[in-house]
XYZ file of C-alpha atoms in Angstrom:
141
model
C 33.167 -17.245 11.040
C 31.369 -15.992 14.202
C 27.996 -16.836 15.426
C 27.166 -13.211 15.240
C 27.574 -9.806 14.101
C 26.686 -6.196 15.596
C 23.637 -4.619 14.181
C 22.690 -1.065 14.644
C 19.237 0.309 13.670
C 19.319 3.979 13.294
C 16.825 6.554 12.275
C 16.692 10.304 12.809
C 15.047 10.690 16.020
C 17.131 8.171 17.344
C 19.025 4.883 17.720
C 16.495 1.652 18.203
C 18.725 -1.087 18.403
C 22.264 -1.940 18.705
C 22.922 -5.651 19.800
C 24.906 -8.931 18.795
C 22.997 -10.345 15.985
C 22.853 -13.996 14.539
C 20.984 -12.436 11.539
C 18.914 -9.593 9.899
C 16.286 -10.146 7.565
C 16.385 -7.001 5.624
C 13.462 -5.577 3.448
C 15.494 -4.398 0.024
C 14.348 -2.661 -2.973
C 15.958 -5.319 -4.897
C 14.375 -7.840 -2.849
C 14.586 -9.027 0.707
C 17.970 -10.731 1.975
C 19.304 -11.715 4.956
C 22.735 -10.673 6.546
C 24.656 -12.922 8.499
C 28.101 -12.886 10.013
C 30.742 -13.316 7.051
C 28.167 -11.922 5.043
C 30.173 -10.399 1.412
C 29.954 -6.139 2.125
C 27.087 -4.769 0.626
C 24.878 -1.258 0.720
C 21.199 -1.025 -0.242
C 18.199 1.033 0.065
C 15.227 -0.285 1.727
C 11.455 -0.760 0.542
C 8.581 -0.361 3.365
C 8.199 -3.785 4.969
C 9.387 -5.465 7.961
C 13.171 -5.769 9.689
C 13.710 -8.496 11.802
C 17.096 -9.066 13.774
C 17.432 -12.414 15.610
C 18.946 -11.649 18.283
C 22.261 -13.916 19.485
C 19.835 -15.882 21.811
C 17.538 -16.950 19.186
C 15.018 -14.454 20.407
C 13.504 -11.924 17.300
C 12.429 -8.559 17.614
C 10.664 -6.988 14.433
C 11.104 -3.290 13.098
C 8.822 -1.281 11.146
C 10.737 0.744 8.534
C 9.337 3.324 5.902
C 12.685 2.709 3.952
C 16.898 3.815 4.265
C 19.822 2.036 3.669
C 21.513 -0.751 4.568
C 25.369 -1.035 4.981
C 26.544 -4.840 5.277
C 30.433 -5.189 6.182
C 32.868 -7.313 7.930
C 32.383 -4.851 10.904
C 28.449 -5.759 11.251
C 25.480 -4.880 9.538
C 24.124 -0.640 10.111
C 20.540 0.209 8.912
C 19.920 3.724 8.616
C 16.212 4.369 8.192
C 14.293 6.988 7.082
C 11.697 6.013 10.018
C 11.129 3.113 11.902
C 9.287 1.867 14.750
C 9.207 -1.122 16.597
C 5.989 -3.392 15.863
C 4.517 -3.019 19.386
C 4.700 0.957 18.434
C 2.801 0.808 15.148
C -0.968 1.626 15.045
C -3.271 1.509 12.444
C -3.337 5.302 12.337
C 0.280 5.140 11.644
C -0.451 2.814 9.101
C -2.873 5.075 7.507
C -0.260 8.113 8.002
C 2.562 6.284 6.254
C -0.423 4.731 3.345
C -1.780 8.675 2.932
C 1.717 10.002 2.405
C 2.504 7.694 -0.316
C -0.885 8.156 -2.043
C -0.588 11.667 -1.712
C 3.141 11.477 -3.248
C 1.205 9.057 -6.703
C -1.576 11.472 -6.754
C 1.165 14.330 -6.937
C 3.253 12.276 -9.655
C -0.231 11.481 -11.314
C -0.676 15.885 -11.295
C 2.740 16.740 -12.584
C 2.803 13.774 -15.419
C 5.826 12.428 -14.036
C 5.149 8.506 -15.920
C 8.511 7.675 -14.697
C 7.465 8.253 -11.076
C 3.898 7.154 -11.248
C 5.100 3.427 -11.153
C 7.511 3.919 -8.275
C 4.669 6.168 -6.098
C 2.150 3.183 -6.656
C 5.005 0.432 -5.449
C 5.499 3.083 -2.607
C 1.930 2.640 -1.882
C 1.595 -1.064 -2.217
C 4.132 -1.827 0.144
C 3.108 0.726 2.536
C -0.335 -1.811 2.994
C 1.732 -4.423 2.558
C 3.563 -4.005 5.593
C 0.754 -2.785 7.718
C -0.904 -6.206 6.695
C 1.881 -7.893 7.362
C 2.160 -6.920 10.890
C -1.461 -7.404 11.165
C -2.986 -4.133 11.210
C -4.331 -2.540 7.730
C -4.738 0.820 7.449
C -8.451 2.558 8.956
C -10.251 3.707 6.193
C-alpha cells in the first residue's frame, strides 16, 4: 500500500486542491470517515462541516464545504463540492450567508408542509452552525 493517495477538491468556481495526500477526513451524511490510500472504493454525499487533507508531509490544510460528493477509488480520493472555501477564506458573514440559506430553505419546507423535508432543512441548519463553530466563528446575529 502507498503512503499516499491524490486528492482533488473541486467545486464550481474552481479547483482548490489537488495534492498527494496521506489522508482525508471527510464530513459524510452518513457520518464522517476518513480515506486513506488502499482505502475499499466508495461514493458519498457530504453534510456541511469541515474537510481536512493531511497533506504527504504531515502538514493539514482544512476546507469549508456546504456539501457534494465524495468519490473514494484505487485512483485517489475526488471531492466535488457544492461550495467550499478554505478556512482562512470563511467569515462570519459567510457563516451567516450559508446559516440564512438553510433557515430560509426549513422556513420554506415549514410553508409548503413538506414533514418529510422539515427534518432534513433543520439538520441542514444545525450543521451549517455547527461548522461555523467549529472553525471558530458563529454566525453574526
Amino acid at each position: 500500500m502507498a503512503d499516499t493517495m491524490q486528492f482533488d477538491l473541486v467545486s464550481p468556481e474552481r479547483r482548490l486542491a489537488s495534492l498527494q495526500a496521506r489522508e482525508v477526513r471527510i464530513p459524510g451524511t452518513d457520518g464522517d470517515l476518513t480515506a486513506m490510500p488502499g482505502h475499499a472504493p466508495l461514493i458519498t454525499t457530504l453534510r456541511p462541516g469541515v474537510l481536512r487533507i493531511i497533506k504527504a508531509d504531515g502538514s493539514s490544510d482544512d476546507y469549508a464545504v456546504t456539501g457534494g460528493f465524495a468519490e473514494i477509488s484505487s485512483a485517489g480520493t475526488t471531492l466535488l463540492a457544492e461550495e467550499a472555501l478554505h478556512v482562512s477564506e470563511v467569515t462570519p458573514e459567510i457563516v451567516k450567508r450559508f446559516v440564512e440559506r438553510a433557515s430560509e430553505a426549513l422556513r420554506a419546507a415549514k410553508e409548503a408542509g413538506h414533514h418529510d423535508l422539515i427534518d432534513d432543512a433543520a439538520k441542514l441548519m444545525a450543521d451549517m452552525v455547527a461548522m461555523g463553530d467549529h472553525i471558530g466563528i458563529s454566525p453574526a446575529p
